[in-house]
């Protein structure tokens, strides 16, 4: 029986033939066999990438089971770390490749409306969003007496999947409303509390307000070119917001 143990054969218990010291030794050896069987099972599962099988230490002195538990925990942490790193790399690749695709398509546009249409048609679906408006900046010289200042306004040029064309009738001055404030500060504004009558999303039987709206400026050589307003029925992911940061410049 002990020869079986010495040969690392844990497949079956050692036969107990008596209650003397030899028998007691056989009982102790069978307990050891049980521990070794459990640890062998754990080791096989670890080799297969299954870390759910756990061997509880038989006592405070069961260093082998404790060591296997620690090893399993470390392997799980390592696997999670690898998965997180892979996810991060995939998101970074998506951001860069989507940015390259959008910029490439915009380079062939020859007029402002075509530019806005192509930008919204590419960007809105990429953000898993449903609706968008493209505003372009125009400068108007005041003609009032003693007033020679120039007023910058944001005019809606085109849209993507609006439920009503009335949303394209509003012109914003810098600092007016969310769109105007975005143009004034030249900073992205993310809205989560949307009024029921604002920028409706309509598709078939769906007629609801977006869950989030993101408004961001597009600049060129420190000049404000346009403001984009996009609404989504879902939450904008971090990679979506990172893509927008790239497009702003």
Tab-separated table of C-alpha atoms in Angstrom:
chain	number	residue	atom	x	y	z
A	1	UNK	CA	0.000	0.000	0.000
A	2	UNK	CA	2.728	2.464	0.977
A	3	UNK	CA	4.574	1.494	-2.200
A	4	UNK	CA	1.506	2.747	-4.096
A	5	UNK	CA	1.805	6.086	-2.285
A	6	UNK	CA	5.532	6.242	-2.955
A	7	UNK	CA	4.805	5.826	-6.688
A	8	UNK	CA	2.392	8.805	-6.590
A	9	UNK	CA	-0.575	6.538	-7.327
A	10	UNK	CA	-3.541	8.268	-5.672
A	11	UNK	CA	-6.280	6.511	-7.636
A	12	UNK	CA	-7.477	4.163	-4.874
A	13	UNK	CA	-7.179	3.906	-1.081
A	14	UNK	CA	-4.737	1.613	0.648
A	15	UNK	CA	-6.421	-1.581	1.959
A	16	UNK	CA	-6.638	-1.685	5.788
A	17	UNK	CA	-6.063	-5.223	7.099
A	18	UNK	CA	-6.033	-4.650	10.855
A	19	UNK	CA	-6.347	-2.260	13.769
A	20	UNK	CA	-2.745	-2.452	14.906
A	21	UNK	CA	-0.066	0.154	14.280
A	22	UNK	CA	0.180	-0.917	10.652
A	23	UNK	CA	-3.574	-0.411	10.271
A	24	UNK	CA	-3.377	3.026	11.897
A	25	UNK	CA	-0.553	3.885	9.536
A	26	UNK	CA	-2.749	2.793	6.621
A	27	UNK	CA	-5.607	5.017	7.845
A	28	UNK	CA	-3.239	8.012	8.076
A	29	UNK	CA	-1.876	7.203	4.629
A	30	UNK	CA	-5.425	7.125	3.206
A	31	UNK	CA	-6.097	10.582	4.668
A	32	UNK	CA	-2.944	11.791	2.956
A	33	UNK	CA	-4.144	10.137	-0.246
A	34	UNK	CA	-7.395	12.095	0.022
A	35	UNK	CA	-5.505	15.379	0.318
A	36	UNK	CA	-3.263	14.483	-2.582
A	37	UNK	CA	-6.250	13.478	-4.711
A	38	UNK	CA	-7.898	16.839	-4.031
A	39	UNK	CA	-4.751	18.799	-4.812
A	40	UNK	CA	-4.194	16.720	-7.953
A	41	UNK	CA	-7.743	17.538	-9.094
A	42	UNK	CA	-7.114	21.222	-8.425
A	43	UNK	CA	-3.832	21.141	-10.334
A	44	UNK	CA	-5.553	19.505	-13.339
A	45	UNK	CA	-8.296	22.144	-13.315
A	46	UNK	CA	-5.725	24.934	-13.097
A	47	UNK	CA	-3.925	23.456	-16.108
A	48	UNK	CA	-7.247	23.572	-17.999
A	49	UNK	CA	-7.907	27.183	-16.966
A	50	UNK	CA	-10.682	26.276	-14.542
A	51	UNK	CA	-10.061	28.114	-11.293
A	52	UNK	CA	-13.451	27.469	-9.690
A	53	UNK	CA	-12.433	24.240	-7.920
A	54	UNK	CA	-11.231	25.075	-4.413
A	55	UNK	CA	-9.411	22.862	-1.927
A	56	UNK	CA	-10.027	23.916	1.640
A	57	UNK	CA	-7.042	23.513	3.975
A	58	UNK	CA	-7.505	20.517	6.282
A	59	UNK	CA	-5.777	22.344	9.120
A	60	UNK	CA	-3.674	25.388	9.931
A	61	UNK	CA	-0.620	23.328	9.013
A	62	UNK	CA	-1.908	22.330	5.564
A	63	UNK	CA	0.673	24.409	3.700
A	64	UNK	CA	0.175	22.577	0.406
A	65	UNK	CA	-3.514	23.497	0.106
A	66	UNK	CA	-2.785	27.074	1.177
A	67	UNK	CA	-0.049	27.361	-1.440
A	68	UNK	CA	-2.387	26.029	-4.148
A	69	UNK	CA	-5.093	28.469	-3.082
A	70	UNK	CA	-2.656	31.379	-3.304
A	71	UNK	CA	-1.441	30.192	-6.683
A	72	UNK	CA	-5.020	29.921	-7.960
A	73	UNK	CA	-5.839	33.418	-6.705
A	74	UNK	CA	-2.733	34.833	-8.391
A	75	UNK	CA	-3.604	33.104	-11.668
A	76	UNK	CA	-7.158	34.464	-11.546
A	77	UNK	CA	-5.844	37.995	-10.936
A	78	UNK	CA	-3.371	37.574	-13.783
A	79	UNK	CA	-6.077	36.330	-16.154
A	80	UNK	CA	-8.321	39.263	-15.225
A	81	UNK	CA	-5.430	41.658	-15.796
A	82	UNK	CA	-4.774	40.171	-19.244
A	83	UNK	CA	-8.477	40.412	-20.151
A	84	UNK	CA	-8.626	44.035	-19.017
A	85	UNK	CA	-5.495	44.851	-20.999
A	86	UNK	CA	-6.958	43.171	-24.082
A	87	UNK	CA	-10.199	45.126	-23.705
A	88	UNK	CA	-8.251	48.369	-23.340
A	89	UNK	CA	-6.212	47.655	-26.478
A	90	UNK	CA	-9.365	46.804	-28.438
A	91	UNK	CA	-10.992	50.081	-27.387
A	92	UNK	CA	-7.879	52.075	-28.279
A	93	UNK	CA	-7.781	50.407	-31.689
A	94	UNK	CA	-11.476	51.183	-32.223
A	95	UNK	CA	-10.950	54.853	-31.338
A	96	UNK	CA	-7.991	55.300	-33.695
A	97	UNK	CA	-9.441	53.296	-36.589
A	98	UNK	CA	-12.842	55.009	-36.357
A	99	UNK	CA	-11.184	58.432	-36.199
A	100	UNK	CA	-9.099	57.608	-39.282
A	101	UNK	CA	-12.175	56.383	-41.155
A	102	UNK	CA	-14.218	59.503	-40.354
A	103	UNK	CA	-11.434	61.939	-41.250
A	104	UNK	CA	-10.734	60.054	-44.465
A	105	UNK	CA	-14.359	60.282	-45.576
A	106	UNK	CA	-14.595	63.990	-44.763
A	107	UNK	CA	-11.597	64.912	-46.920
A	108	UNK	CA	-13.580	64.411	-50.125
A	109	UNK	CA	-16.431	66.736	-49.089
A	110	UNK	CA	-16.560	69.985	-51.096
A	111	UNK	CA	-19.359	71.967	-49.439
A	112	UNK	CA	-20.569	72.598	-45.909
A	113	UNK	CA	-23.820	70.605	-46.040
A	114	UNK	CA	-22.159	67.558	-47.561
A	115	UNK	CA	-19.482	67.809	-44.873
A	116	UNK	CA	-22.098	67.921	-42.106
A	117	UNK	CA	-24.163	65.122	-43.629
A	118	UNK	CA	-21.144	62.830	-43.959
A	119	UNK	CA	-19.887	63.631	-40.462
A	120	UNK	CA	-23.229	62.913	-38.812
A	121	UNK	CA	-23.932	59.844	-40.959
A	122	UNK	CA	-20.601	58.348	-39.892
A	123	UNK	CA	-20.263	59.601	-36.335
A	124	UNK	CA	-23.781	59.121	-34.951
A	125	UNK	CA	-23.894	55.342	-35.628
A	126	UNK	CA	-20.274	54.986	-34.460
A	127	UNK	CA	-21.348	56.418	-31.097
A	128	UNK	CA	-24.335	54.022	-30.956
A	129	UNK	CA	-26.493	57.160	-30.984
A	130	UNK	CA	-29.712	57.976	-32.817
A	131	UNK	CA	-29.953	61.692	-33.584
A	132	UNK	CA	-27.651	64.626	-34.300
A	133	UNK	CA	-27.459	68.263	-35.468
A	134	UNK	CA	-24.567	70.044	-37.169
A	135	UNK	CA	-24.222	73.777	-36.408
A	136	UNK	CA	-21.868	76.061	-38.321
A	137	UNK	CA	-20.486	79.374	-37.082
A	138	UNK	CA	-21.250	82.583	-38.934
A	139	UNK	CA	-20.130	86.091	-38.090
A	140	UNK	CA	-22.511	89.012	-38.476
A	141	UNK	CA	-21.435	92.629	-38.239
A	142	UNK	CA	-23.782	94.753	-36.148
A	143	UNK	CA	-25.230	97.694	-38.080
A	144	UNK	CA	-26.588	99.637	-35.103
A	145	UNK	CA	-25.247	103.140	-34.536
A	146	UNK	CA	-21.955	103.261	-32.646
A	147	UNK	CA	-21.846	99.456	-32.558
A	148	UNK	CA	-19.185	97.976	-34.783
A	149	UNK	CA	-18.859	94.643	-32.988
A	150	UNK	CA	-19.151	91.274	-34.712
A	151	UNK	CA	-21.681	88.732	-33.456
A	152	UNK	CA	-20.951	85.024	-33.835
A	153	UNK	CA	-23.948	82.760	-34.224
A	154	UNK	CA	-24.379	79.019	-34.580
A	155	UNK	CA	-26.662	78.091	-37.460
A	156	UNK	CA	-28.089	74.581	-37.952
A	157	UNK	CA	-26.950	73.298	-41.331
A	158	UNK	CA	-28.062	69.681	-41.388
A	159	UNK	CA	-29.229	66.879	-39.127
A	160	UNK	CA	-29.337	63.116	-38.694
A	161	UNK	CA	-32.617	61.308	-38.004
A	162	UNK	CA	-34.510	64.219	-36.448
A	163	UNK	CA	-38.147	63.596	-35.546
A	164	UNK	CA	-39.050	67.163	-36.485
A	165	UNK	CA	-37.468	69.713	-38.814
A	166	UNK	CA	-38.432	72.358	-36.248
A	167	UNK	CA	-35.207	71.444	-34.448
A	168	UNK	CA	-33.312	72.954	-37.390
A	169	UNK	CA	-34.985	76.361	-37.090
A	170	UNK	CA	-33.181	77.577	-33.966
A	171	UNK	CA	-30.093	79.785	-34.340
A	172	UNK	CA	-27.955	80.193	-31.214
A	173	UNK	CA	-25.747	83.098	-30.262
A	174	UNK	CA	-22.545	82.331	-28.366
A	175	UNK	CA	-23.492	81.721	-24.749
A	176	UNK	CA	-27.136	81.077	-25.597
A	177	UNK	CA	-28.467	77.690	-24.527
A	178	UNK	CA	-26.328	74.581	-24.291
A	179	UNK	CA	-25.222	74.821	-27.924
A	180	UNK	CA	-24.216	78.467	-27.552
A	181	UNK	CA	-22.466	77.819	-24.245
A	182	UNK	CA	-20.498	74.995	-25.825
A	183	UNK	CA	-19.417	77.335	-28.610
A	184	UNK	CA	-18.498	80.083	-26.154
A	185	UNK	CA	-16.430	77.881	-23.820
A	186	UNK	CA	-15.270	75.532	-26.578
A	187	UNK	CA	-15.746	72.632	-24.210
A	188	UNK	CA	-17.719	69.407	-24.453
A	189	UNK	CA	-21.003	69.392	-22.508
A	190	UNK	CA	-22.631	66.087	-21.528
A	191	UNK	CA	-26.305	66.210	-20.528
A	192	UNK	CA	-28.131	63.432	-18.704
A	193	UNK	CA	-31.379	65.167	-17.689
A	194	UNK	CA	-33.164	65.800	-20.973
A	195	UNK	CA	-36.488	67.711	-21.235
A	196	UNK	CA	-39.314	65.622	-22.678
A	197	UNK	CA	-39.786	67.942	-25.656
A	198	UNK	CA	-36.103	68.257	-26.590
A	199	UNK	CA	-34.414	66.487	-29.517
A	200	UNK	CA	-36.879	63.625	-29.823
A	201	UNK	CA	-35.832	60.224	-31.165
A	202	UNK	CA	-38.456	58.610	-33.405
A	203	UNK	CA	-38.239	55.184	-35.013
A	204	UNK	CA	-41.359	53.198	-35.801
A	205	UNK	CA	-43.340	53.113	-32.581
A	206	UNK	CA	-40.511	54.703	-30.559
A	207	UNK	CA	-40.864	58.393	-29.733
A	208	UNK	CA	-38.756	59.322	-26.748
A	209	UNK	CA	-36.133	61.716	-25.449
A	210	UNK	CA	-32.470	60.674	-25.476
A	211	UNK	CA	-30.938	59.353	-22.295
A	212	UNK	CA	-27.872	61.511	-22.909
A	213	UNK	CA	-26.924	64.369	-25.209
A	214	UNK	CA	-23.324	65.338	-25.924
A	215	UNK	CA	-22.496	68.743	-27.401
A	216	UNK	CA	-18.961	69.487	-28.555
A	217	UNK	CA	-17.087	72.073	-30.609
A	218	UNK	CA	-14.877	71.489	-33.629
A	219	UNK	CA	-11.934	73.883	-34.003
A	220	UNK	CA	-9.244	74.557	-36.540
A	221	UNK	CA	-6.183	76.672	-35.740
A	222	UNK	CA	-7.946	78.073	-32.639
A	223	UNK	CA	-10.995	79.104	-34.675
A	224	UNK	CA	-14.436	77.716	-33.842
A	225	UNK	CA	-15.801	76.030	-36.956
A	226	UNK	CA	-18.898	74.226	-35.742
A	227	UNK	CA	-20.778	72.671	-32.847
A	228	UNK	CA	-22.133	69.132	-32.977
A	229	UNK	CA	-25.090	67.975	-30.893
A	230	UNK	CA	-25.739	64.214	-30.652
A	231	UNK	CA	-28.411	62.382	-28.689
A	232	UNK	CA	-28.404	58.719	-27.637
A	233	UNK	CA	-30.936	56.412	-26.024
A	234	UNK	CA	-27.988	54.827	-24.191
A	235	UNK	CA	-25.091	56.155	-22.116
A	236	UNK	CA	-22.072	57.369	-24.077
A	237	UNK	CA	-19.174	55.016	-23.334
A	238	UNK	CA	-15.736	56.343	-22.403
A	239	UNK	CA	-14.334	55.279	-25.774
A	240	UNK	CA	-17.092	57.292	-27.469
A	241	UNK	CA	-16.061	60.374	-25.524
A	242	UNK	CA	-12.383	59.733	-26.330
A	243	UNK	CA	-13.251	59.621	-30.047
A	244	UNK	CA	-15.018	62.960	-29.739
A	245	UNK	CA	-11.945	64.501	-28.085
A	246	UNK	CA	-9.869	63.479	-31.098
A	247	UNK	CA	-12.376	64.936	-33.543
A	248	UNK	CA	-12.599	68.289	-31.745
A	249	UNK	CA	-9.153	69.325	-32.997
